[in-house]
Coordinates of C-alpha atoms in Angstrom, one line a residue:
Chain F
M1069 CA 0.0 0.0 0.0
E1070 CA 2.7 2.5 1.0
P1071 CA 4.8 2.3 -2.2
Q1072 CA 1.6 3.0 -4.2
K1073 CA 0.9 6.3 -2.2
T1074 CA 4.5 7.5 -2.6
S1075 CA 4.3 6.7 -6.2
F1076 CA 1.1 8.8 -6.6
W1077 CA 2.6 11.9 -5.0
R1078 CA 5.7 11.6 -6.9
R1079 CA 3.7 11.4 -10.1
A1080 CA 1.7 14.4 -9.1
W1081 CA 4.8 16.3 -8.3
R1082 CA 6.4 15.5 -11.6
A1083 CA 3.2 16.7 -13.3
I1084 CA 3.0 20.1 -11.6
R1085 CA 6.6 21.0 -11.0
I1086 CA 7.2 22.7 -14.3
P1087 CA 4.0 24.7 -14.4
L1088 CA 4.7 25.6 -10.7
V1089 CA 8.2 26.8 -11.6
V1090 CA 6.8 28.9 -14.4
I1091 CA 4.3 30.4 -12.0
V1092 CA 6.9 31.2 -9.4
V1093 CA 9.2 32.7 -12.0
L1094 CA 6.4 34.9 -13.3
Y1095 CA 5.5 35.9 -9.8
I1096 CA 9.0 36.9 -9.0
G1097 CA 9.2 38.8 -12.3
L1098 CA 6.0 40.6 -11.4
V1099 CA 7.4 41.5 -8.0
I1100 CA 10.5 42.9 -9.6
Y1101 CA 8.4 44.7 -12.2
R1102 CA 6.2 46.2 -9.4
I1103 CA 9.2 47.5 -7.4
P1104 CA 9.1 50.9 -9.2
A1105 CA 5.3 51.0 -8.6
A1106 CA 6.0 50.2 -4.9
F1107 CA 8.3 53.2 -4.7
D1108 CA 5.7 55.2 -6.6
R1109 CA 3.2 54.1 -4.0
Q1110 CA 5.4 55.2 -1.2
K1111 CA 6.1 58.6 -2.9
T1112 CA 2.3 59.0 -3.4
E1113 CA 1.6 58.4 0.2
E1114 CA 4.3 60.9 1.2
V1115 CA 3.0 63.6 -1.1
V1116 CA -0.6 63.0 -0.2
A1117 CA 0.3 63.3 3.5
K1118 CA 2.3 66.5 2.8
I1119 CA -0.6 68.1 0.9
Q1120 CA -3.1 67.1 3.5
A1121 CA -1.0 68.4 6.4
E1122 CA 0.0 71.7 4.7
K1123 CA -1.7 74.7 6.2
L1124 CA -1.2 78.4 5.9
K1125 CA 0.7 80.0 8.8
L1126 CA -0.2 83.2 10.6
G1127 CA 3.2 84.6 10.0
D1128 CA 2.8 84.3 6.3
V1129 CA -0.5 86.2 6.5
M1130 CA 1.0 89.0 8.6
G1131 CA 4.0 89.4 6.3
E1132 CA 6.6 88.2 8.7
N1133 CA 8.3 86.0 6.1
L1134 CA 7.9 88.0 2.9
P1135 CA 10.3 86.8 0.1
P1136 CA 12.3 89.2 -2.0
A1137 CA 10.9 90.0 -5.4
P1138 CA 11.9 87.2 -7.7
D1139 CA 14.0 87.7 -10.8
P1140 CA 11.4 88.4 -13.6
A1141 CA 13.5 86.2 -16.0
I1142 CA 13.2 83.3 -13.7
Q1143 CA 9.8 83.6 -12.1
D1144 CA 7.8 82.6 -15.1
A1145 CA 10.4 80.4 -16.8
S1146 CA 9.0 77.2 -15.2
V1147 CA 5.7 75.9 -13.9
A1148 CA 6.9 76.0 -10.3
G1149 CA 8.4 79.5 -10.4
V1150 CA 10.2 80.8 -7.4
D1151 CA 9.3 80.1 -3.8
A1152 CA 12.3 81.5 -1.9
N1153 CA 10.7 81.3 1.6
G1154 CA 9.5 77.8 1.0
N1155 CA 5.9 78.4 2.2
G1156 CA 4.2 76.7 -0.7
I1157 CA 3.1 80.0 -2.3
R1158 CA 4.8 81.3 -5.3
D1159 CA 6.7 84.5 -4.5
D1160 CA 5.3 86.7 -7.2
V1161 CA 1.7 85.7 -6.2
E1162 CA 2.4 86.2 -2.5
L1163 CA 3.8 89.7 -3.1
A1164 CA 1.0 90.6 -5.4
I1165 CA -1.6 89.6 -2.8
F1166 CA 0.2 91.8 -0.2
K1167 CA 0.2 94.6 -2.7
L1168 CA -3.5 94.3 -3.4
Y1169 CA -4.6 94.0 0.2
P1170 CA -2.0 95.7 2.4
N1171 CA -4.7 96.5 5.0
S1172 CA -6.8 93.4 5.1
A1173 CA -5.3 90.3 6.8
R1174 CA -8.6 88.4 6.4
I1175 CA -8.5 88.7 2.6
R1176 CA -4.8 88.0 2.5
A1177 CA -5.3 84.9 4.6
A1178 CA -8.0 83.6 2.3
E1179 CA -6.3 84.4 -0.9
L1180 CA -2.9 83.0 0.2
Q1181 CA -4.6 79.8 1.2
Y1182 CA -6.2 79.5 -2.2
A1183 CA -2.9 80.4 -3.9
M1184 CA -1.2 77.6 -2.0
A1185 CA -3.8 75.1 -3.0
L1186 CA -3.5 76.0 -6.7
Q1187 CA 0.3 75.9 -6.5
N1188 CA 0.0 72.3 -5.1
E1189 CA -2.1 71.3 -8.1
L1190 CA 0.6 72.6 -10.4
T1191 CA 3.6 71.2 -8.7
Q1192 CA 2.7 68.2 -6.5
V1193 CA 0.4 66.2 -8.7
F1194 CA 1.7 63.2 -10.6
N1195 CA -1.2 60.7 -10.4
S1196 CA -4.8 60.5 -9.5
E1197 CA -4.3 60.1 -5.8
T1198 CA -2.2 63.2 -5.5
W1199 CA -4.7 65.0 -7.8
I1200 CA -7.5 64.1 -5.4
A1201 CA -5.5 65.3 -2.4
A1202 CA -4.8 68.6 -4.2
V1203 CA -8.4 69.4 -5.3
Q1204 CA -9.7 68.4 -1.9
K1205 CA -7.6 71.3 -0.5
E1206 CA -8.6 73.6 -3.3
S1207 CA -12.3 73.5 -2.6
P1208 CA -12.3 74.7 1.0
A1209 CA -9.7 77.3 0.1
L1210 CA -11.9 78.6 -2.6
S1211 CA -14.8 78.6 -0.2
C1212 CA -12.7 80.6 2.3
V1213 CA -12.3 83.3 -0.4
E1214 CA -16.0 83.1 -1.3
D1215 CA -16.9 83.6 2.4
L1216 CA -15.5 87.1 2.0
K1217 CA -17.7 87.7 -1.0
L1218 CA -14.8 87.4 -3.4
D1219 CA -14.8 85.0 -6.3
G1220 CA -11.3 83.5 -6.5
G1221 CA -10.8 84.5 -10.1
E1222 CA -8.2 87.1 -9.0
V1223 CA -6.0 84.5 -7.3
K1224 CA -6.5 82.0 -10.2
D1225 CA -5.3 84.7 -12.6
L1226 CA -2.2 85.4 -10.5
V1227 CA -1.3 81.7 -10.2
L1228 CA -2.1 80.7 -13.8
N1229 CA -0.5 83.7 -15.3
T1230 CA 1.4 82.0 -18.2
D1231 CA 0.3 79.6 -20.9
L1232 CA 2.7 77.1 -19.5
R1233 CA 1.0 77.0 -16.2
K1234 CA -2.5 77.0 -17.8
K1235 CA -1.5 74.0 -19.9
Q1236 CA 0.0 72.2 -17.0
R1237 CA -3.3 72.5 -15.1
E1238 CA -5.3 71.4 -18.1
D1239 CA -3.0 68.4 -18.6
I1240 CA -3.1 67.5 -15.0
F1241 CA -6.9 67.6 -15.0
K1242 CA -7.1 65.7 -18.2
N1243 CA -4.7 62.9 -17.2
Y1244 CA -5.4 62.4 -13.5
S1245 CA -9.0 63.5 -12.8
A1246 CA -11.0 60.9 -11.0
S1247 CA -14.0 60.7 -8.7
F1248 CA -13.4 62.4 -5.4
T1249 CA -15.3 63.5 -2.4
L1250 CA -15.2 67.1 -1.2
I1251 CA -14.1 67.6 2.4
S1252 CA -16.7 69.1 4.7
G1253 CA -16.0 71.3 7.6
N1254 CA -14.3 74.6 8.2
H1255 CA -13.1 76.4 5.1
C1256 CA -10.2 78.5 6.3
D1257 CA -6.8 77.4 7.7
I1258 CA -6.8 80.6 9.7
E1259 CA -10.1 81.7 11.1
P1260 CA -10.7 85.2 9.8
T1261 CA -12.7 86.6 12.6
P1262 CA -9.9 87.0 15.1
L1263 CA -7.7 88.8 12.5
P1264 CA -7.5 92.5 13.0
N1265 CA -8.9 93.6 9.7
Chain I
M216 CA 12.1 20.3 2.8
R217 CA 11.5 20.8 -0.9
G218 CA 8.0 19.7 -0.6
T219 CA 7.3 22.0 2.3
A220 CA 8.6 24.9 0.2
V221 CA 6.4 24.0 -2.7
Y222 CA 3.3 23.7 -0.6
F223 CA 4.1 27.0 1.1
T224 CA 4.5 28.7 -2.2
I225 CA 1.2 27.3 -3.5
G226 CA -0.4 28.5 -0.4
L227 CA 1.0 31.9 -0.6
L228 CA -0.1 32.3 -4.2
S229 CA -3.5 31.1 -3.4
I230 CA -4.3 33.8 -0.8
P231 CA -6.9 36.0 -2.3
T232 CA -6.6 39.7 -1.9
L233 CA -9.5 40.9 0.2
I234 CA -10.6 44.5 0.1
F235 CA -13.0 45.7 2.7
A236 CA -14.6 49.1 2.4
A237 CA -16.7 50.5 5.1
C238 CA -20.4 51.2 4.4
T239 CA -22.0 53.1 7.2
K240 CA -25.7 53.7 7.9
Q241 CA -24.8 57.1 9.2
G242 CA -24.7 60.1 6.9
S243 CA -25.4 60.2 3.2
T244 CA -23.6 60.9 -0.1
V245 CA -24.6 63.2 -2.9
V246 CA -23.1 61.9 -6.2
Y247 CA -23.1 64.5 -9.0
A248 CA -23.2 63.3 -12.6
N249 CA -22.3 66.0 -15.0
G250 CA -23.8 66.8 -18.4
I251 CA -22.6 66.5 -22.0
L252 CA -19.4 68.1 -23.2
T253 CA -18.4 69.1 -19.6
T254 CA -14.7 69.6 -18.9
Y255 CA -13.1 68.3 -15.8
D256 CA -12.8 71.9 -14.5
Q257 CA -16.5 72.6 -15.1
A258 CA -17.5 69.4 -13.4
Y259 CA -15.3 70.2 -10.5
D260 CA -16.7 73.8 -10.3
D261 CA -20.3 72.4 -10.4
L262 CA -19.6 70.0 -7.5
H263 CA -17.9 72.8 -5.5
N264 CA -20.8 75.2 -6.2
L265 CA -23.4 72.6 -5.3
Q266 CA -21.7 71.9 -1.9
R267 CA -21.2 75.6 -1.4
R268 CA -24.9 76.4 -1.9
F269 CA -25.8 73.5 0.4
E270 CA -23.5 74.9 3.1
D271 CA -24.8 78.4 2.7
A272 CA -28.3 77.3 3.3
L273 CA -27.8 74.6 5.9
G274 CA -24.5 75.3 7.5
L275 CA -21.4 73.2 7.5
N276 CA -23.0 69.8 7.4
T277 CA -20.4 67.1 7.9
S278 CA -23.0 64.3 7.5
V279 CA -23.5 64.8 3.8
N280 CA -20.6 64.0 1.5
F281 CA -20.4 65.4 -2.0
T282 CA -18.8 63.2 -4.6
N283 CA -18.5 63.6 -8.3
G284 CA -19.1 60.8 -10.8
Y285 CA -17.3 62.3 -13.7
N286 CA -18.9 61.6 -17.1
P287 CA -16.1 62.1 -19.6
S288 CA -16.4 63.3 -23.1
H289 CA -15.5 60.9 -25.9
L290 CA -14.6 61.4 -29.6
A291 CA -14.5 65.2 -29.2
G292 CA -18.1 65.1 -28.0
A293 CA -19.5 63.1 -30.8
G294 CA -19.6 60.0 -28.6
D295 CA -21.6 62.0 -26.0
L296 CA -24.1 62.9 -28.7
I297 CA -24.4 59.3 -29.9
E298 CA -24.9 58.0 -26.4
S299 CA -27.4 60.8 -25.6
A300 CA -29.3 59.9 -28.7
A301 CA -29.4 56.3 -27.6
Q302 CA -30.4 57.1 -24.1
L303 CA -33.3 59.1 -25.4
F304 CA -34.7 55.8 -26.6
S305 CA -34.0 54.2 -23.2
S306 CA -31.1 52.3 -24.7
S307 CA -27.3 52.6 -24.5
V308 CA -24.6 52.4 -27.1
S309 CA -21.9 51.6 -24.6
N310 CA -21.9 50.8 -20.9
Y311 CA -18.2 51.9 -20.6
D312 CA -18.9 55.3 -19.0
L313 CA -21.5 54.0 -16.7
N314 CA -19.1 51.3 -15.5
T315 CA -16.3 53.8 -15.2
I316 CA -18.4 56.1 -13.0
L317 CA -19.3 53.1 -10.9
L318 CA -15.8 51.9 -10.5
Q319 CA -14.6 55.4 -9.6
I320 CA -17.2 56.2 -7.1
Y321 CA -17.2 52.8 -5.5
P322 CA -14.2 53.4 -3.1
E323 CA -15.5 57.0 -2.4
I324 CA -18.9 56.0 -1.2
T325 CA -19.0 55.0 2.4
T326 CA -22.6 55.6 3.2
Q327 CA -25.6 53.4 2.5
K328 CA -27.8 56.4 1.7
I329 CA -26.9 57.8 -1.7
L330 CA -28.5 60.5 -3.8
F331 CA -27.6 60.9 -7.4
V332 CA -27.9 64.4 -8.7
G333 CA -27.7 64.5 -12.4
H334 CA -27.4 67.4 -14.9
S335 CA -28.3 67.2 -18.5
Q336 CA -27.0 63.9 -20.0
G337 CA -25.9 63.1 -16.5
T338 CA -29.5 62.6 -15.6
F339 CA -29.6 59.5 -17.8
Y340 CA -26.6 58.3 -15.9
A341 CA -28.2 59.2 -12.5
N342 CA -31.2 57.0 -13.5
E343 CA -29.0 54.2 -14.6
L344 CA -26.8 54.4 -11.6
Y345 CA -29.9 54.2 -9.4
N346 CA -31.1 51.1 -11.2
Y347 CA -27.6 49.5 -11.0
L348 CA -27.2 50.1 -7.3
L349 CA -30.6 48.6 -6.5
A350 CA -29.7 45.5 -8.5
H351 CA -26.3 45.2 -7.0
G352 CA -26.4 45.4 -3.3
E353 CA -28.1 48.6 -2.2
T354 CA -31.4 48.4 -0.4
N355 CA -34.6 49.9 -1.7
G356 CA -35.2 53.3 -0.2
A357 CA -31.5 53.9 0.5
V358 CA -30.9 55.4 -3.0
G359 CA -32.5 58.3 -4.7
V360 CA -32.3 60.6 -7.7
Y361 CA -32.7 64.3 -8.2
N362 CA -32.3 65.5 -11.8
V363 CA -31.6 69.0 -13.1
A364 CA -32.1 70.1 -16.7
T365 CA -33.1 66.6 -17.6
P366 CA -33.7 65.3 -21.1
A367 CA -35.0 62.1 -19.6
S368 CA -38.7 61.2 -19.6
S369 CA -38.6 59.9 -16.0
V370 CA -36.8 60.1 -12.7
A371 CA -35.6 56.7 -11.5
G372 CA -37.5 55.6 -8.4
Y373 CA -40.8 57.2 -9.6
A374 CA -43.4 55.0 -11.3
T375 CA -45.1 57.9 -12.9
V376 CA -44.3 61.6 -13.7
P377 CA -42.8 62.6 -10.4
N378 CA -44.2 65.1 -8.0
E379 CA -42.3 68.3 -7.1
G380 CA -38.9 67.7 -5.6
A381 CA -37.6 65.0 -8.0
Y382 CA -36.3 67.2 -10.8
L383 CA -35.9 70.8 -12.0
T384 CA -36.1 71.9 -15.6
S385 CA -36.4 75.4 -16.8
M386 CA -38.8 76.3 -19.6
N387 CA -36.1 78.6 -21.0
D388 CA -33.5 75.8 -21.2
K389 CA -32.6 75.9 -24.9
V390 CA -30.9 72.5 -24.9
I391 CA -33.8 70.7 -23.3
N392 CA -36.3 72.5 -25.6
A393 CA -34.2 71.4 -28.6
V394 CA -34.3 67.8 -27.2
R395 CA -38.1 68.1 -27.0
D396 CA -38.2 68.8 -30.8
V397 CA -35.8 66.0 -31.5
A398 CA -37.8 63.6 -29.4
Q399 CA -41.0 64.6 -31.0
N400 CA -39.7 64.2 -34.5
A401 CA -38.0 60.9 -33.7
G402 CA -40.9 59.4 -31.8
A403 CA -38.9 59.2 -28.6
A404 CA -40.3 59.8 -25.1
Q405 CA -40.6 63.5 -24.3
P406 CA -38.4 65.0 -21.6
L407 CA -40.2 65.7 -18.4
P408 CA -42.2 69.0 -18.5
A409 CA -40.6 72.2 -17.4
N410 CA -41.4 73.1 -13.8
I411 CA -39.6 76.4 -13.4
A412 CA -39.1 79.5 -15.5
I413 CA -35.5 80.8 -15.0
P414 CA -35.1 84.1 -17.0
L415 CA -32.2 84.3 -19.3
S416 CA -29.5 86.9 -18.9
P417 CA -28.5 88.7 -22.1
Q418 CA -25.4 86.4 -22.4
E419 CA -27.6 83.3 -22.0
A420 CA -30.1 84.6 -24.4
A421 CA -27.4 85.1 -27.0
N422 CA -25.9 81.7 -26.3
Q423 CA -27.1 78.8 -28.5
F424 CA -27.1 76.5 -25.5
G425 CA -28.4 79.2 -23.1
G426 CA -30.4 78.5 -20.0
H427 CA -28.8 75.0 -19.5
S428 CA -25.7 75.5 -17.4
F429 CA -25.8 73.8 -14.0
S430 CA -23.7 76.4 -12.1
G431 CA -24.3 79.4 -14.4
V432 CA -28.0 79.2 -14.7
Y433 CA -29.7 76.7 -12.3
L434 CA -27.6 77.2 -9.2
A435 CA -27.1 80.9 -9.9
N436 CA -30.9 81.5 -10.0
A437 CA -32.6 78.6 -8.2
A438 CA -30.2 77.5 -5.6
P439 CA -32.6 77.8 -2.6
R440 CA -35.1 75.5 -4.4
I441 CA -32.4 73.0 -5.5
V442 CA -31.0 72.8 -2.0
F443 CA -34.4 72.5 -0.5
E444 CA -35.4 69.7 -2.8
I445 CA -32.1 67.9 -2.4
E446 CA -32.4 68.1 1.3
G447 CA -35.9 66.7 1.0
A448 CA -34.7 63.9 -1.2
L449 CA -32.0 63.1 1.3
G450 CA -34.5 63.1 4.1
K451 CA -36.5 60.4 2.4
L452 CA -33.6 58.0 2.2
T453 CA -33.5 55.1 4.7
A454 CA -30.6 52.8 5.3
A455 CA -31.3 49.1 6.0
D456 CA -32.0 48.2 9.6
S457 CA -32.2 51.8 10.6
T458 CA -33.4 50.8 14.0
S459 CA -29.9 49.5 14.9
S460 CA -28.5 51.1 17.9
S461 CA -24.9 50.2 17.1
Q462 CA -22.7 53.2 16.9
A463 CA -20.3 51.5 14.5
D464 CA -23.1 50.5 12.1
V465 CA -20.5 49.3 9.7
S466 CA -21.1 46.1 7.9
A467 CA -17.9 44.2 8.3
T468 CA -18.7 41.7 5.7
D469 CA -19.6 44.1 3.0
A470 CA -17.1 44.9 0.4
G471 CA -18.3 48.5 -0.1
C472 CA -21.9 49.8 -0.3
F473 CA -22.6 48.0 -3.6
T474 CA -21.0 45.5 -5.9
P475 CA -19.0 47.3 -8.6
P476 CA -19.0 46.1 -12.2
P477 CA -16.2 43.8 -13.2
R478 CA -13.1 45.2 -15.0
N479 CA -13.4 42.5 -17.6
F480 CA -12.0 42.2 -21.1
S481 CA -14.9 44.2 -22.6
Y482 CA -14.3 47.1 -20.2
Y483 CA -10.5 47.2 -21.0
A484 CA -11.1 46.9 -24.7
Q485 CA -13.4 49.9 -24.7
R486 CA -11.0 51.8 -22.4
L487 CA -8.2 51.2 -24.9
T488 CA -10.4 52.2 -27.8
F489 CA -11.3 55.5 -26.2
A490 CA -7.7 56.1 -25.1
V491 CA -6.7 55.9 -28.7
A492 CA -9.7 57.5 -30.4
D493 CA -10.4 60.4 -28.0
P494 CA -7.1 62.2 -28.7
V495 CA -7.3 61.4 -32.4
A496 CA -10.8 62.8 -32.6
G497 CA -9.7 65.8 -30.7
G498 CA -6.8 66.3 -33.0
V499 CA -8.9 65.9 -36.1
V500 CA -11.4 68.4 -34.8
A501 CA -8.5 70.7 -34.0
S502 CA -7.1 70.2 -37.5
G503 CA -10.5 70.8 -38.9
R504 CA -10.7 74.1 -36.9
V505 CA -7.3 75.2 -38.4
I506 CA -8.7 74.5 -41.8
I507 CA -11.8 76.4 -40.9
A508 CA -9.9 79.3 -39.5
A509 CA -7.8 79.5 -42.6
G510 CA -10.8 79.2 -44.7
E511 CA -12.6 81.9 -42.8
S512 CA -9.7 84.3 -43.3
A513 CA -9.8 83.6 -47.0
Y514 CA -13.6 84.1 -47.0
V515 CA -13.4 87.5 -45.4
A516 CA -11.0 88.5 -48.2
V517 CA -13.6 87.6 -50.8
A518 CA -16.7 88.6 -48.8
A519 CA -18.0 90.7 -51.7
A520 CA -18.2 87.5 -53.9
T521 CA -21.5 86.2 -55.3
Q522 CA -24.1 84.4 -53.2
A523 CA -23.4 81.1 -55.0
V524 CA -19.7 81.3 -53.9
N525 CA -20.9 82.0 -50.3
L526 CA -23.2 79.1 -50.2
A527 CA -20.6 76.8 -51.7
F528 CA -18.1 77.8 -49.1
A529 CA -20.6 77.3 -46.3
S530 CA -21.3 73.8 -47.5
A531 CA -17.6 73.0 -47.7
K532 CA -17.1 74.4 -44.2
K533 CA -19.8 72.2 -42.8
M534 CA -18.3 69.1 -44.5
L535 CA -14.9 70.0 -43.1
T536 CA -16.3 70.1 -39.5
G537 CA -17.9 66.7 -39.9
T538 CA -15.0 64.9 -38.4
V539 CA -16.9 61.8 -37.0
I540 CA -18.6 59.7 -39.5
I541 CA -21.3 57.5 -38.2
T542 CA -22.9 54.8 -40.3
A543 CA -26.1 54.8 -38.4
Q544 CA -29.4 54.6 -40.2
G545 CA -33.0 55.4 -39.4
T546 CA -34.0 57.2 -36.3
I547 CA -30.6 57.5 -34.7
A548 CA -29.3 59.0 -38.0
S549 CA -32.0 61.6 -38.0
I550 CA -31.3 62.5 -34.4
G551 CA -27.6 62.7 -35.0
N552 CA -28.0 64.9 -38.1
Y553 CA -30.5 67.2 -36.3
L554 CA -28.2 67.5 -33.3
S555 CA -25.3 68.3 -35.6
S556 CA -27.3 71.1 -37.1
I557 CA -27.8 72.4 -33.6
F558 CA -24.1 72.2 -32.5
V559 CA -22.5 73.5 -35.7
D560 CA -24.1 76.8 -36.4
T561 CA -22.9 78.4 -39.6
G562 CA -25.7 80.9 -39.6
N563 CA -25.8 84.3 -37.9
G564 CA -28.9 85.7 -39.5
N565 CA -26.9 86.9 -42.5
P566 CA -26.9 84.2 -45.1
H567 CA -24.0 85.8 -47.0
V568 CA -21.5 86.0 -44.2
P569 CA -20.7 82.9 -42.1
P570 CA -19.6 84.0 -38.6
A571 CA -16.0 83.7 -37.5
S572 CA -15.4 80.9 -35.2
T573 CA -14.7 82.2 -31.7
S574 CA -15.3 79.1 -29.5
T575 CA -12.2 77.2 -28.4
A576 CA -14.1 74.2 -27.3
P577 CA -14.1 71.3 -29.6
I578 CA -17.1 71.1 -31.8
A579 CA -18.8 67.7 -32.1
V580 CA -20.5 67.0 -35.3
I581 CA -22.0 63.8 -36.4
R582 CA -22.1 63.3 -40.1
V583 CA -24.5 60.6 -41.2
S584 CA -24.8 59.0 -44.6
P585 CA -26.7 60.1 -46.5
P586 CA -26.9 63.6 -45.2
Q587 CA -30.4 64.8 -44.7
A588 CA -31.8 68.2 -44.1
P589 CA -32.9 68.7 -40.5
P590 CA -36.6 68.9 -39.9
P591 CA -37.9 72.3 -39.3
S592 CA -38.0 73.2 -35.7
T593 CA -40.8 75.0 -34.0
K594 CA -39.3 76.1 -30.7
P595 CA -41.7 77.7 -28.3
P596 CA -41.1 81.5 -28.0
L597 CA -39.2 82.5 -24.9
P598 CA -41.3 84.1 -22.2
P599 CA -40.6 87.8 -21.3
T600 CA -38.0 88.3 -18.6
A601 CA -39.4 87.8 -15.2
N602 CA -38.3 86.5 -11.8
A603 CA -37.8 82.7 -11.6
T604 CA -41.1 81.2 -10.7
S605 CA -42.3 77.7 -10.3
T606 CA -44.9 76.2 -12.6
P607 CA -46.9 73.4 -11.3
S608 CA -45.9 70.1 -12.8
R609 CA -48.4 67.6 -14.2

């Protein structure tokens, strides 16, 4: 009886070992092929977390960290432009908002937040997950501006001030748009009421 | 040892990948399905504006999620027209977009109670999404539909012409009024009757598609009513086992709130087709527009030529803009030709001078074989400008 059982399993093994080896090799190949995607996944998670955590700071609203005026030859030469103080808002846009509203911290706070969200869309998006994270920040930022009875078009014109940037936004929306859920809750990173003006 | 390794490997490869998505009985989700020829930016703006109006009226309500079910344009818009024409006959050319919307919203929806808000062609999808969800996991009463500017003859979930609160269509909506003519001529079911009169601004009155925009017309002029009716529709939704006192209320065995369609060969084949055809169609339309623009410049230079030359050029221009050739026959062909006569306007009241093309959006034209003259249209005259008022529905 025993020799028959052993013989059966040996026969079974002989039958499946080659297909099994093929499957294992393919699986290993798939794992290797997916390594870049795994890194991409990690990068996506990092960028999504960064976008979600990014908030406007009071110091930026009050002008404590204003950047120098960027070199005009450089500021519009690329999509990202210049952000010397590293606050996520392009320097020319930041300075323009301060020039437009030197006496209203509330309007500056709302418009700077919106400008930051639009800049994220231009510079941080490289797939649908990052696109979703970026537009989920854009909607409350726009609502923060609209709460002040402004329409956001002014900030959009400042941020999308070159054909290069407009095309970048178009391409991003075309390539990465997906279904998403808008975030409910407070609109403004910095509550406008306590601000002095 | 070797045997152990083999069995371990087989076991490892056999482990299925399980995806659990929460589906809570708390809260609700509004899924917005956009209309025909809507860009991503416009769909995003529409959703943002809808949520905004909701918040303005009802405060920051964290129990209602707003999600978009983006309805993409295909074949430079011609695909949308074909699909709309088919949907007018309660049919469908392709289920690709419906399945894409379902697959996209599936991970976003975490509430049992779902209200689909459709606009324009999106109302067909809202109705189809409703039917799909009820057939694939959702409980009756947990899903609803509210349609705006609808060319559909019904609202899903209503056995007869719905009462107030299920849809909103303006009697000054030029697109829907055009669809009424098409439906009448083609023997298709009529769109639901208008139940509001939103006056047209001068820009909307001058616009061939005036009175139809979700954000620019309906939300801008009738937001209180829309919000009120959406809120009412949400209030009617009931999740399964709503008497449960469990705070978690999450079905741990559900894989999401409904069963999504499979990503099978047919789906990927259509996806690949559109991935190739959409940019090509867009490029052809763009090339056609370059030809048109060059032709228009030449035409202006010879504008004093005879009427015969003008008419010949107008015909050639219309043929150049027919970039999508459909070999449909019969009723679908008639609808496509009639719609193309709506969407490619070479007349500006002066038969001798075709207007210069100013729109940058791709023009979708369906050219059918053989070309037929569109039936005469008898659009109802626009009422005089007045405040938006409600008219009782039948």
